[in-house]
Each structure stands twice: as C-alpha cells, then as structure tokens.
Short mmCIF file of C-alpha atoms in Angstrom, two decimals:
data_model
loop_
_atom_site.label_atom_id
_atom_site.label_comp_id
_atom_site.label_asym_id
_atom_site.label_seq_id
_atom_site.Cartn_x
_atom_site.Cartn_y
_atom_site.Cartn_z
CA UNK A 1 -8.69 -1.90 -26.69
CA UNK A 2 -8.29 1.71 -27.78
CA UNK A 3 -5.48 3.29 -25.33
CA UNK A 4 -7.85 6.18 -24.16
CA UNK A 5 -10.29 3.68 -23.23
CA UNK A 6 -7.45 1.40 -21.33
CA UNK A 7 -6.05 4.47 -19.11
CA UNK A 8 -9.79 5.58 -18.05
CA UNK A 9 -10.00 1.59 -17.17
CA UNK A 10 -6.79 2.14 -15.54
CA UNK A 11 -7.38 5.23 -13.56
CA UNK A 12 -10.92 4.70 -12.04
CA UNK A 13 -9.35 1.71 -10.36
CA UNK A 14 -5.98 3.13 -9.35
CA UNK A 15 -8.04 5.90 -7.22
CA UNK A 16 -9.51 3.74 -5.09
CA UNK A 17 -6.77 1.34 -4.31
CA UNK A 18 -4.74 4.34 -3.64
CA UNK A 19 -7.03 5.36 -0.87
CA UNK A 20 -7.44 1.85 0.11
CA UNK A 21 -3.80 2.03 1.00
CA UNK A 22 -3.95 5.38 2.48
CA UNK A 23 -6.81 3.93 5.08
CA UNK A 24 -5.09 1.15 5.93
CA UNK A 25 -1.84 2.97 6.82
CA UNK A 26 -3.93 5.12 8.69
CA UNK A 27 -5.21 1.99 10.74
CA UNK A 28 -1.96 0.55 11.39
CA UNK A 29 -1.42 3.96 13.65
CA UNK A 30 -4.09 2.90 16.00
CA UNK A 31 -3.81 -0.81 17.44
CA UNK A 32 -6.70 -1.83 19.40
CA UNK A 33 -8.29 1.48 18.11
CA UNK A 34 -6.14 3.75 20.68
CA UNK A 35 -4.85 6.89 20.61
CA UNK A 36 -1.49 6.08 23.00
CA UNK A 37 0.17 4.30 20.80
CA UNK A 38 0.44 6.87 18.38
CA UNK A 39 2.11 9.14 20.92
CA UNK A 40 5.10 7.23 21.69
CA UNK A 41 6.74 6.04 18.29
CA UNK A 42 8.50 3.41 20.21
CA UNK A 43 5.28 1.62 20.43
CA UNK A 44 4.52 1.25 16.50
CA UNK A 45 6.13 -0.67 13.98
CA UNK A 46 8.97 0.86 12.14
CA UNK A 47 6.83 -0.02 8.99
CA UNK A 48 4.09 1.85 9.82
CA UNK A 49 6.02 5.15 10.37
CA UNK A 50 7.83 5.02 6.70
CA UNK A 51 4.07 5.65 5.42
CA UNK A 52 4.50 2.92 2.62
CA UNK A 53 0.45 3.10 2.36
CA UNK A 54 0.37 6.39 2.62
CA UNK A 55 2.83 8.54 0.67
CA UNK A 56 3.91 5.17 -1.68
CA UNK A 57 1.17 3.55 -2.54
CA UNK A 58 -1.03 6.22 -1.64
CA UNK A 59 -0.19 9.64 -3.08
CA UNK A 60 2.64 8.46 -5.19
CA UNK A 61 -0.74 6.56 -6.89
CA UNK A 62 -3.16 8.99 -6.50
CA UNK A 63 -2.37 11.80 -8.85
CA UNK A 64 -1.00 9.65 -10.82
CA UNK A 65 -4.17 8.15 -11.43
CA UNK A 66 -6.09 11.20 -11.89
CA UNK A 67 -4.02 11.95 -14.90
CA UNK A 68 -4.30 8.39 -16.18
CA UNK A 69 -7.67 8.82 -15.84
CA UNK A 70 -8.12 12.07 -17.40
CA UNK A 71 -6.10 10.95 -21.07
CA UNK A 72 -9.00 8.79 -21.22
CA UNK A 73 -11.91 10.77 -21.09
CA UNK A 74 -11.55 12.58 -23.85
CA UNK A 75 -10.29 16.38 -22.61
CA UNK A 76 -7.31 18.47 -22.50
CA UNK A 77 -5.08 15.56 -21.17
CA UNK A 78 -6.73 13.26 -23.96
CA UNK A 79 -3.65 13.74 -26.76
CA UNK A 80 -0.34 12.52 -27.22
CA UNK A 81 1.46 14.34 -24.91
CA UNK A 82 -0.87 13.40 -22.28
CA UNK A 83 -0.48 9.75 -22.91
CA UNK A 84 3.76 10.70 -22.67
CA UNK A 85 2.90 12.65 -19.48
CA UNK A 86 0.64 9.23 -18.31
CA UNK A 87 3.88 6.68 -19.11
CA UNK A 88 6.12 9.00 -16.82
CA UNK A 89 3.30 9.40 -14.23
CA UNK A 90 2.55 5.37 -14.19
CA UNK A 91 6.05 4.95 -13.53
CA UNK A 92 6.11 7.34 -10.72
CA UNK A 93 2.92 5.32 -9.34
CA UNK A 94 4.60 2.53 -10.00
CA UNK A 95 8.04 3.23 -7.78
CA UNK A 96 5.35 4.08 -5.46
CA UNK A 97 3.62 0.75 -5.24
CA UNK A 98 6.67 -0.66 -4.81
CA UNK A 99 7.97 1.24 -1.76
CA UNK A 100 4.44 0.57 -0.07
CA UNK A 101 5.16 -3.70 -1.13
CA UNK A 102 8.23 -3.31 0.10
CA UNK A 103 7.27 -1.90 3.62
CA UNK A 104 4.59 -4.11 4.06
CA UNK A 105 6.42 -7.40 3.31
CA UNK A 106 8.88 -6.38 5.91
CA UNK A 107 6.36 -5.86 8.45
CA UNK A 108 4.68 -8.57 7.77
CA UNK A 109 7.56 -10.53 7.92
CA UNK A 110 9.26 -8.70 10.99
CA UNK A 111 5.77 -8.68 13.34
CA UNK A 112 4.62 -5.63 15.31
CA UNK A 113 6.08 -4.31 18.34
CA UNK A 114 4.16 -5.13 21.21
CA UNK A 115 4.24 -5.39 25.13
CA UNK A 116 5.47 -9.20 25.70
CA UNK A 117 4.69 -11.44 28.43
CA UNK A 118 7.89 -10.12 30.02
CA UNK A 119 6.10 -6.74 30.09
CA UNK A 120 9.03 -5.42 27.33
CA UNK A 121 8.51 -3.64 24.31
CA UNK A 122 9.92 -5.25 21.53
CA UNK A 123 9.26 -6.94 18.15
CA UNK A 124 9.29 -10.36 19.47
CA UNK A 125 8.94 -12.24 16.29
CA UNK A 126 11.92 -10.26 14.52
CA UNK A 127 14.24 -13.12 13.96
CA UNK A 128 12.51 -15.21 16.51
CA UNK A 129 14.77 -13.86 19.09
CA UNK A 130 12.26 -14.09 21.91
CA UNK A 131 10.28 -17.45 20.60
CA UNK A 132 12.94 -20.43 20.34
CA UNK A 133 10.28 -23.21 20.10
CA UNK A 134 9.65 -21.59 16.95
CA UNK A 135 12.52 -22.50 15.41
CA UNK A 136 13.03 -21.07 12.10
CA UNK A 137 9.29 -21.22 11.11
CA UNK A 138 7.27 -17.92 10.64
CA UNK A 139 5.26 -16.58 13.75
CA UNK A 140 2.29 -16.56 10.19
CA UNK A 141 2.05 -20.16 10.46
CA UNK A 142 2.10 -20.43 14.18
CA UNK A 143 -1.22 -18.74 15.36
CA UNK A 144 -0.61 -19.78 18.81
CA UNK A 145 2.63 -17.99 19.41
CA UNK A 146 0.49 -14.59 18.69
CA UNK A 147 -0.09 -14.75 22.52
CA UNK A 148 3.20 -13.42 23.23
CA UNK A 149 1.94 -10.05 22.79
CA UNK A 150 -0.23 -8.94 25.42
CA UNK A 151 -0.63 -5.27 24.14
CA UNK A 152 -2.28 -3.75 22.11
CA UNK A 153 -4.50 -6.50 22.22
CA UNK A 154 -4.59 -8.76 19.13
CA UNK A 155 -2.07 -6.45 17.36
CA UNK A 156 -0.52 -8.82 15.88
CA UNK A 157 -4.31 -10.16 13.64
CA UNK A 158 -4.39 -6.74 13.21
CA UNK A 159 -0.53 -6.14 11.77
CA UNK A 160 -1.00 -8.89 9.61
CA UNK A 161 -4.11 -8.38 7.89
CA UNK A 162 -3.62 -4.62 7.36
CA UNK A 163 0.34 -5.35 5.95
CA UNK A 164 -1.37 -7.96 4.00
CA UNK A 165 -3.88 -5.59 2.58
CA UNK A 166 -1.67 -3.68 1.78
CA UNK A 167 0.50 -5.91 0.02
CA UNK A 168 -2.34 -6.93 -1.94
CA UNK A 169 -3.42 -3.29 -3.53
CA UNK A 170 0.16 -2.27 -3.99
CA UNK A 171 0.89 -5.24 -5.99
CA UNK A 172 -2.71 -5.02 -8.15
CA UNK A 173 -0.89 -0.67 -8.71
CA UNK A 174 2.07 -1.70 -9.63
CA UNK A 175 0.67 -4.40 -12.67
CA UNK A 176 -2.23 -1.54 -13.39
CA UNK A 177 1.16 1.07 -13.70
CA UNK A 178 3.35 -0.95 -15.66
CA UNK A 179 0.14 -1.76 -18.43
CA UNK A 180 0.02 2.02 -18.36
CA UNK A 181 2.95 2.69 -18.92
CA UNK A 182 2.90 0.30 -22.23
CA UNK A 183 0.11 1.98 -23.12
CA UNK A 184 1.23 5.00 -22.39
CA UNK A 185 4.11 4.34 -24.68
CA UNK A 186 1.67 3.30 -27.42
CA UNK A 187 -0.44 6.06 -27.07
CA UNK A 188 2.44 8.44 -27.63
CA UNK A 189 2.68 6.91 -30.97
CA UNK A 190 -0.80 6.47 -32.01
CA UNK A 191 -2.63 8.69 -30.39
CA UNK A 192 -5.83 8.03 -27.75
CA UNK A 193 -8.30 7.00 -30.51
CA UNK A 194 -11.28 8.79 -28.37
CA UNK A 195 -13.83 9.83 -30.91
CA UNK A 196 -15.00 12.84 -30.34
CA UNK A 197 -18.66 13.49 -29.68
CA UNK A 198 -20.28 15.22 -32.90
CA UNK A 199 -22.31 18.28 -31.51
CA UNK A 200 -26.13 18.43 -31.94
CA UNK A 201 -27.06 20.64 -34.67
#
C-alpha cells in the first residue's frame, strides 16, 4: 500500500479512538452518573485522576492523528518532511497510548474506591486486603464479591468495563502508531506516492 494512502488509513481511525478514550475518562468521573463524587477526589480512583484516557490516549493521539491524517491526503503535509514529522508524531501518540494502557490496567487490576459494607472508603479489592475468602484470585473472576461496594452503586461493572475500554482502544493506538511510524520512516525515504489530481482543462 502506497504510504500516503496507509497514514490517511491510519489517521481517520486514530481520531475516533482518541475521543473514544477521552469519553470514557470522562465517564469514569461520574459513578452512578453523579456529580458528588467528582467533588471529593477521595472518592475516585487514583486512575481516573492521572487522565490516562484523556491527556494519554486522548490528546497525546489526537493531533497526532490529524497530522497522520493530513500526509495522506494529498496537501501541504503530503511530502517527505511530513511523513518525518508523522514518524515523530506516531511516536508521541504512541507514548501516549501507553500511559492511558498503563493506567487502565492498574485500575482494572486495583478496583475502584467505593463505600464498603463497613461504611469506609477504600479500594477494597487492592491486594485483597478487605476480602480474605478471596484468596489470591482477582475480584474479575469473582462477580459475587462486587457486593462489597455499596456506593456508587455498581461502580465496580462500571470501573471495569470503562478501564477495559479503555485498555482496548489504547492498545488498537499504540499498534496503529508504531505501523506509522514504519511508514513514516519509509515515507521519508520514498516519498507519499499520492498522485496528484491533473486539473480540468
């Protein structure tokens, strides 16, 4: 595939993804679709509040993939040293994505903070501290121990399906990054290969 064609390809779908992660960043600040929580930081996640969605995977990705974008379609950016300018803004996008996986996998992994049957606010699943007949096992593969947190309600099917989301589009950026950033390395050397339109007589 001709590079210029491979970083439009590339672009159009790192927008979205980057505002995919952006949204669901933005979700993770309201549990049970509430306003309080957001007041008191004590209350959230420490995952939420390093904005892995939305500065990492979000506007680390989205400029990024305007420019990607634009080498593609055949304008000003579509030369040489916008396909140089593309490999160094992939890999930007790229340490982007990763921050946002990062942050999310140790969410995920950690649970949310919540209000626990002892009426504490804690991150009962961090370590298992507070759920012995778990063992060493994940609170992800024990549904039933979810009822430990009594507020916000159903946080933690909420946590776990936003982290996971984002998980998801940050790891689909960072593959779409690195293949632009090979191709952006190609297209130094060969050019973008757009033909240009011949103008009507």
């Amino acid at each position: 595939m001709c590079t210029g064609k491979c970083s439009r390809c590339i672009g159009v779908t790192l927008i979205p993804l980057a505002g995919a992660c952006i949204a669901a960043n933005l979700l993770l600040f309201f549990p049970d679709f509430k306003l309080k929580y957001v007041q008191e930081n004590d209350m959230l996640t420490p995952e939420i509040l390093y904005l892995g969605g939305i500065v990492g995977a979000g506007i680390l990705v989205f400029f990024p993939g305007l420019h990607i974008h634009a080498t593609g379609t055949g304008g000003c950016c579509a030369n040489r040293c916008g396909m140089f300018l593309s490999l160094i803004f992939a890999t930007l996008g790229a340490a982007g994505s990763i921050y946002c996986l990062t942050m999310s996998t140790i969410g995920l992994i950690n649970g949310p903070t919540c209000r626990d049957t002892s009426g504490h606010w804690s991150r009962p699943f961090h370590n298992n501290s507070e759920i012995p007949e778990l063992g060493k096992d994940s609170y992800l593969f024990n549904p039933d121990s979810w009822s430990i947190c009594e507020e916000p309600k159903n946080v933690v099917l909420f946590n776990v399906i936003l982290f996971a989301l984002q998980i998801g589009f940050s790891a689909l950026e960072f593959i779409l990054c690195a293949i632009q950033a090979i191709n952006g390395f190609f297209g130094c050397l060969c050019g973008t290969c757009n033909k240009r339109r011949a103008r009507p007589v």
